[in-house]
Tab-separated table of C-alpha atoms in Angstrom:
chain	number	residue	atom	x	y	z
A	1	MET	CA	77.312	45.304	95.598
A	2	GLU	CA	80.571	47.091	94.820
A	3	LYS	CA	81.913	43.602	94.052
A	4	ALA	CA	79.330	43.634	91.090
A	5	ILE	CA	79.539	46.799	89.689
A	6	THR	CA	83.279	46.771	89.948
A	7	LYS	CA	83.450	43.457	87.354
A	8	GLU	CA	80.900	45.258	84.995
A	9	ILE	CA	82.975	47.963	84.980
A	10	LEU	CA	85.947	45.650	84.236
A	11	ARG	CA	83.610	44.166	81.316
A	12	LYS	CA	82.675	46.880	79.658
A	13	VAL	CA	86.659	48.269	79.639
A	14	ARG	CA	87.392	45.172	78.412
A	15	ARG	CA	84.783	45.117	75.090
A	16	ILE	CA	85.869	48.369	74.411
A	17	GLU	CA	89.191	47.492	74.788
A	18	VAL	CA	89.004	44.271	72.416
A	19	ARG	CA	86.737	46.155	70.015
A	20	THR	CA	89.032	49.402	69.910
A	21	ARG	CA	92.063	47.543	69.464
A	22	ARG	CA	90.466	45.764	66.741
A	23	MET	CA	90.051	49.264	64.673
A	24	VAL	CA	93.112	50.409	65.453
A	25	ASP	CA	95.004	46.972	64.238
A	26	ASN	CA	92.966	46.886	61.027
A	27	SER	CA	92.282	50.571	59.905
A	28	LEU	CA	94.350	53.037	62.094
A	29	ALA	CA	97.942	52.183	62.716
A	30	GLY	CA	99.591	52.651	59.410
A	31	SER	CA	96.844	56.291	59.182
A	32	TYR	CA	98.157	57.065	62.753
A	33	HIS	CA	101.673	56.278	61.996
A	34	SER	CA	102.006	58.696	58.582
A	35	VAL	CA	99.646	61.414	59.715
A	36	PHE	CA	101.204	62.474	63.694
A	37	LYS	CA	105.033	62.842	63.408
A	38	GLY	CA	106.919	64.203	66.190
A	39	GLN	CA	107.395	67.385	67.301
A	40	GLY	CA	110.831	68.293	65.558
A	41	MET	CA	114.538	67.839	66.106
A	42	ASN	CA	116.069	67.029	69.393
A	43	PHE	CA	119.640	68.445	69.629
A	44	ASP	CA	121.948	65.383	70.224
A	45	GLU	CA	125.728	66.311	70.099
A	46	VAL	CA	128.329	68.538	67.920
A	47	ARG	CA	130.844	66.732	66.180
A	48	GLU	CA	133.407	67.252	63.538
A	49	TYR	CA	132.375	68.218	60.122
A	50	VAL	CA	133.074	65.901	57.154
A	51	PRO	CA	132.551	66.000	53.658
A	52	GLY	CA	128.662	65.962	52.696
A	53	ASP	CA	127.843	67.205	56.235
A	54	GLU	CA	125.096	70.063	55.956
A	55	ILE	CA	126.402	73.525	55.972
A	56	ARG	CA	123.633	75.149	57.561
A	57	SER	CA	123.901	72.595	60.423
A	58	ILE	CA	127.716	74.056	61.200
A	59	ASP	CA	127.892	75.308	65.074
A	60	TRP	CA	129.888	78.501	64.307
A	61	ASN	CA	130.723	79.038	67.987
A	62	VAL	CA	132.111	75.749	68.564
A	63	THR	CA	133.940	76.026	65.189
A	64	ALA	CA	135.321	79.305	66.388
A	65	ARG	CA	136.710	78.060	69.248
A	66	THR	CA	138.405	75.010	68.002
A	67	GLY	CA	139.822	75.947	64.917
A	68	VAL	CA	138.176	73.038	63.595
A	69	PRO	CA	134.473	72.940	61.497
A	70	HIS	CA	132.308	71.265	63.813
A	71	VAL	CA	128.261	70.743	63.231
A	72	LYS	CA	125.074	69.885	65.181
A	73	LYS	CA	123.871	67.108	65.582
A	74	PHE	CA	119.930	66.067	65.976
A	75	THR	CA	117.915	62.899	66.392
A	76	GLU	CA	114.388	63.307	65.258
A	77	GLU	CA	112.056	63.532	68.338
A	78	ARG	CA	109.174	60.975	67.992
A	79	GLU	CA	107.424	60.777	71.237
A	80	LEU	CA	103.987	62.595	70.930
A	81	THR	CA	101.690	63.790	73.910
A	82	ILE	CA	97.944	63.133	72.674
A	83	MET	CA	95.422	64.985	74.678
A	84	LEU	CA	91.889	64.166	74.330
A	85	MET	CA	89.211	66.280	76.009
A	86	ILE	CA	85.845	65.111	76.369
A	87	ASP	CA	82.612	66.523	76.927
A	88	ILE	CA	80.403	65.184	79.425
A	89	SER	CA	77.714	67.553	79.211
A	90	GLY	CA	74.336	66.776	79.983
A	91	SER	CA	73.172	67.425	76.013
A	92	GLY	CA	76.225	64.077	75.239
A	93	GLY	CA	73.617	62.021	77.130
A	94	PHE	CA	70.687	62.363	74.054
A	95	GLY	CA	70.754	59.624	71.550
A	96	SER	CA	67.461	58.844	69.095
A	97	GLY	CA	69.572	55.681	67.956
A	98	ASP	CA	71.268	52.285	69.744
A	99	GLN	CA	74.123	54.794	70.808
A	100	SER	CA	74.136	58.719	72.738
A	101	LYS	CA	76.276	61.048	71.705
A	102	ARG	CA	78.306	60.584	75.117
A	103	GLU	CA	78.411	57.050	74.665
A	104	MET	CA	80.496	57.141	70.450
A	105	MET	CA	82.424	60.487	72.250
A	106	ALA	CA	83.374	57.561	74.675
A	107	GLU	CA	84.241	54.949	71.703
A	108	LEU	CA	86.136	57.742	70.080
A	109	GLY	CA	88.307	58.484	73.164
A	110	SER	CA	89.151	54.750	72.975
A	111	VAL	CA	90.244	54.405	69.752
A	112	LEU	CA	92.099	57.546	70.015
A	113	ALA	CA	93.857	55.907	73.227
A	114	PHE	CA	95.023	52.647	71.621
A	115	SER	CA	95.940	54.270	68.617
A	116	ALA	CA	98.839	56.061	70.707
A	117	VAL	CA	99.540	53.647	73.111
A	118	ARG	CA	100.546	51.330	70.157
A	119	ASN	CA	102.782	53.892	68.851
A	120	ASN	CA	104.506	54.753	72.411
A	121	ASP	CA	103.185	57.975	72.445
A	122	LYS	CA	101.437	59.859	76.043
A	123	VAL	CA	97.861	59.647	76.599
A	124	GLY	CA	96.349	62.774	78.790
A	125	LEU	CA	92.862	63.439	79.572
A	126	ILE	CA	90.217	66.191	80.321
A	127	LEU	CA	86.639	65.634	80.984
A	128	PHE	CA	84.624	68.869	81.225
A	129	SER	CA	81.260	70.244	81.713
A	130	ASP	CA	81.105	73.749	82.061
A	131	PHE	CA	84.321	73.313	84.427
A	132	VAL	CA	86.732	70.858	84.217
A	133	GLU	CA	85.690	68.049	85.976
A	134	LEU	CA	88.857	65.845	85.691
A	135	PHE	CA	92.221	65.994	84.563
A	136	ILE	CA	94.747	62.938	84.021
A	137	PRO	CA	98.374	63.807	83.089
A	138	PRO	CA	99.800	62.611	79.606
A	139	ASP	CA	101.682	58.977	80.188
A	140	LYS	CA	101.532	55.623	78.574
A	141	GLY	CA	101.414	52.325	78.914
A	142	ARG	CA	98.161	49.643	79.291
A	143	LYS	CA	97.365	50.469	82.612
A	144	HIS	CA	97.098	54.052	82.298
A	145	ILE	CA	94.688	53.750	78.895
A	146	LEU	CA	92.909	51.464	80.876
A	147	ARG	CA	92.337	53.871	83.184
A	148	VAL	CA	91.676	56.725	80.741
A	149	ILE	CA	89.373	54.469	79.040
A	150	ARG	CA	88.058	53.456	82.395
A	151	GLU	CA	87.293	57.123	82.917
A	152	ILE	CA	85.884	58.094	79.552
A	153	LEU	CA	83.112	55.448	79.730
A	154	PHE	CA	81.762	55.447	83.923
A	155	PHE	CA	82.619	59.238	85.082
A	156	GLN	CA	79.863	60.516	86.469
A	157	PRO	CA	79.971	64.822	85.879
A	158	LYS	CA	78.784	67.189	88.452
A	159	ASN	CA	77.272	69.874	86.627
A	160	LYS	CA	75.051	69.641	83.602
A	161	GLY	CA	76.364	72.365	81.559
A	162	THR	CA	79.109	73.091	78.880
A	163	ASN	CA	82.087	75.644	78.845
A	164	ILE	CA	84.564	74.926	76.286
A	165	SER	CA	86.723	77.929	76.007
A	166	GLU	CA	87.366	76.673	80.141
A	167	ALA	CA	88.492	73.885	78.816
A	168	LEU	CA	90.838	75.211	76.211
A	169	ASN	CA	92.254	78.299	78.706
A	170	PHE	CA	93.025	74.819	81.002
A	171	VAL	CA	94.889	72.337	78.432
A	172	ASN	CA	97.135	76.033	77.448
A	173	ARG	CA	97.504	76.025	81.377
A	174	VAL	CA	99.050	72.260	82.136
A	175	ALA	CA	100.185	71.193	78.451
A	176	LYS	CA	103.689	73.301	78.671
A	177	ARG	CA	104.905	71.601	75.406
A	178	LYS	CA	103.323	71.161	71.832
A	179	CYS	CA	100.727	67.889	71.649
A	180	VAL	CA	98.197	66.767	69.464
A	181	THR	CA	94.736	67.846	70.996
A	182	PHE	CA	91.255	66.463	70.250
A	183	LEU	CA	87.931	67.940	70.955
A	184	LEU	CA	85.431	65.812	71.584
A	185	SER	CA	82.008	67.534	71.476
A	186	ASP	CA	78.384	67.789	70.051
A	187	PHE	CA	79.185	71.928	70.067
A	188	CYS	CA	75.648	72.443	72.012
A	189	LEU	CA	77.311	76.287	72.947
A	190	PRO	CA	74.986	77.333	76.554
A	191	GLY	CA	72.509	80.847	76.061
A	192	ASP	CA	72.882	82.690	72.289
A	193	PHE	CA	74.448	80.439	69.819
A	194	ASP	CA	76.483	84.049	67.956
A	195	ASP	CA	77.532	84.933	71.179
A	196	SER	CA	78.858	81.625	72.076
A	197	LEU	CA	80.364	81.276	68.972
A	198	ALA	CA	82.187	84.573	68.607
A	199	ALA	CA	83.459	84.025	72.133
A	200	LEU	CA	84.965	80.538	71.523
A	201	ARG	CA	86.521	81.398	68.192
A	202	PRO	CA	89.504	83.461	69.702
A	203	LYS	CA	90.353	80.529	72.198
A	204	LEU	CA	90.157	77.497	69.452
A	205	LEU	CA	92.903	80.693	67.477
A	206	VAL	CA	95.101	80.413	70.685
A	207	THR	CA	94.948	76.806	71.569
A	208	GLY	CA	95.773	75.971	67.537
A	209	ARG	CA	98.345	78.588	68.149
A	210	ARG	CA	99.630	76.138	70.777
A	211	HIS	CA	99.096	72.945	69.734
A	212	ASP	CA	98.004	70.546	67.237
A	213	LEU	CA	94.024	71.257	67.602
A	214	ILE	CA	91.291	68.962	66.053
A	215	THR	CA	87.792	69.371	66.955
A	216	VAL	CA	85.708	66.161	66.840
A	217	SER	CA	81.708	67.364	66.352
A	218	VAL	CA	79.391	64.380	67.344
A	219	THR	CA	75.780	64.773	66.801
A	220	ASP	CA	72.295	63.214	66.624
A	221	PRO	CA	70.135	62.659	63.474
A	222	ARG	CA	67.267	64.368	65.437
A	223	GLU	CA	69.036	67.851	66.331
A	224	GLN	CA	69.164	68.069	62.646
A	225	GLU	CA	65.339	67.578	61.319
A	226	LEU	CA	62.629	65.786	63.299
A	227	PRO	CA	59.872	63.326	62.509
A	228	ASP	CA	56.550	63.377	62.082
A	229	VAL	CA	55.013	62.827	65.802
A	230	GLY	CA	52.405	64.907	66.323
A	231	HIS	CA	53.181	67.376	69.201
A	232	ILE	CA	55.708	66.910	71.172
A	233	THR	CA	57.885	68.341	74.759
A	234	LEU	CA	62.046	69.037	73.828
A	235	GLU	CA	63.715	69.836	76.708
A	236	ASP	CA	67.436	71.269	77.314
A	237	ALA	CA	69.332	68.692	79.087
A	238	GLU	CA	71.637	71.129	80.598
A	239	THR	CA	68.962	74.164	81.972
A	240	GLY	CA	65.768	72.204	81.878
A	241	GLU	CA	63.786	75.108	79.484
A	242	GLN	CA	60.956	73.009	77.572
A	243	LEU	CA	59.206	73.644	74.696
A	244	VAL	CA	56.015	71.537	73.293
A	245	LEU	CA	56.490	71.665	69.334
A	246	ASN	CA	54.007	70.402	66.785
A	247	THR	CA	55.625	68.043	64.485
A	248	ALA	CA	52.523	67.416	62.179
A	249	ASP	CA	53.088	71.241	60.465
A	250	PRO	CA	55.714	70.435	57.924
A	251	GLN	CA	56.573	74.397	58.372
A	252	THR	CA	57.741	73.447	61.848
A	253	ARG	CA	59.575	70.598	60.976
A	254	GLN	CA	61.826	73.043	57.934
A	255	ALA	CA	62.324	75.543	60.245
A	256	TYR	CA	63.641	72.942	63.067
A	257	ALA	CA	65.965	71.454	60.010
A	258	HIS	CA	66.859	75.332	58.352
A	259	LEU	CA	68.062	76.446	61.968
A	260	ALA	CA	69.997	73.540	63.033
A	261	LEU	CA	71.622	73.669	59.125
A	262	ASP	CA	72.123	76.821	59.607
A	263	ARG	CA	73.995	76.673	62.993
A	264	ALA	CA	76.274	73.396	61.445
A	265	GLU	CA	77.223	75.891	58.588
A	266	ARG	CA	78.518	78.690	60.871
A	267	PHE	CA	80.230	76.618	63.258
A	268	ALA	CA	82.117	74.854	60.628
A	269	HIS	CA	82.957	77.883	59.184
A	270	THR	CA	84.200	79.501	62.505
A	271	VAL	CA	86.726	76.207	63.224
A	272	ARG	CA	88.086	75.834	59.999
A	273	SER	CA	88.458	80.091	59.697
A	274	ALA	CA	90.472	79.162	62.679
A	275	GLY	CA	92.800	77.285	60.414
A	276	LEU	CA	91.736	74.059	62.702
A	277	ASP	CA	90.667	70.142	61.011
A	278	LEU	CA	86.977	69.269	62.005
A	279	LEU	CA	85.941	65.817	61.721
A	280	GLN	CA	81.319	66.033	61.733
A	281	LEU	CA	80.208	62.526	62.940
A	282	SER	CA	76.306	61.452	63.441
A	283	THR	CA	75.485	58.428	66.187
A	284	ASP	CA	74.021	56.759	63.182
A	285	LYS	CA	76.353	56.834	60.664
A	286	PRO	CA	80.219	54.631	61.699
A	287	TYR	CA	82.687	56.604	62.539
A	288	ILE	CA	85.896	54.597	61.561
A	289	MET	CA	86.705	55.853	58.354
A	290	PRO	CA	86.506	59.389	58.516
A	291	LEU	CA	88.842	59.256	61.640
């Protein structure tokens, strides 16, 4: 039984590898290289000044000590660290079409991981619910990437809740150097939406100052509007709370859509006002071009 399960897992990993590698090769390789640059310049050595050298690069301490002008030589630091933070809370299991939100986030994470490995960058992984459930330190190489993808696809969370702030605190503790951090979530915040959003904003600000933080919001079309199908029972996948709605009532459907749009706009404003990039994706639409 275990062998059969392992074979199926490996088959799925292989399928996602083939699919995402093709996407990376055809669509993302050049864009990735141009968008994500090294973290700066590394000091290499000190050498004697020659005409044409930048005056601002003169090392005045060495120059004073030797009596001969010397300049500092730097090399560009090309290697990046990519940190994937993926929300695996209960709400991610929802999907009204062929793909759930979590499945789409898994594929997005896989695409980004392969983009990074093709550029010889390191990739780390943080899977979180209402606590950090799994952390894989950044590394590179195909074996490491396949492990990252396997965990993204098949890790079974212990909890159903969501705590994005805790995940951001964690990445700030473990990532000592600046990295490109992708936060993939449906951003279904617990409790009162306004209170949760207000509490999240300072965490986004802090992480955005320390790292290049890119937020990726994945939603499902049924979270934006309801079909006219009569009485339905909605259940919160994280708390189990249920609510019965009459979708045959146009005012109910309109109020639902208005609330969803209002929350999406307030969330987008909060993220962008913190100086962060926001990519808004839906499970019913292709994601490669926006990505």
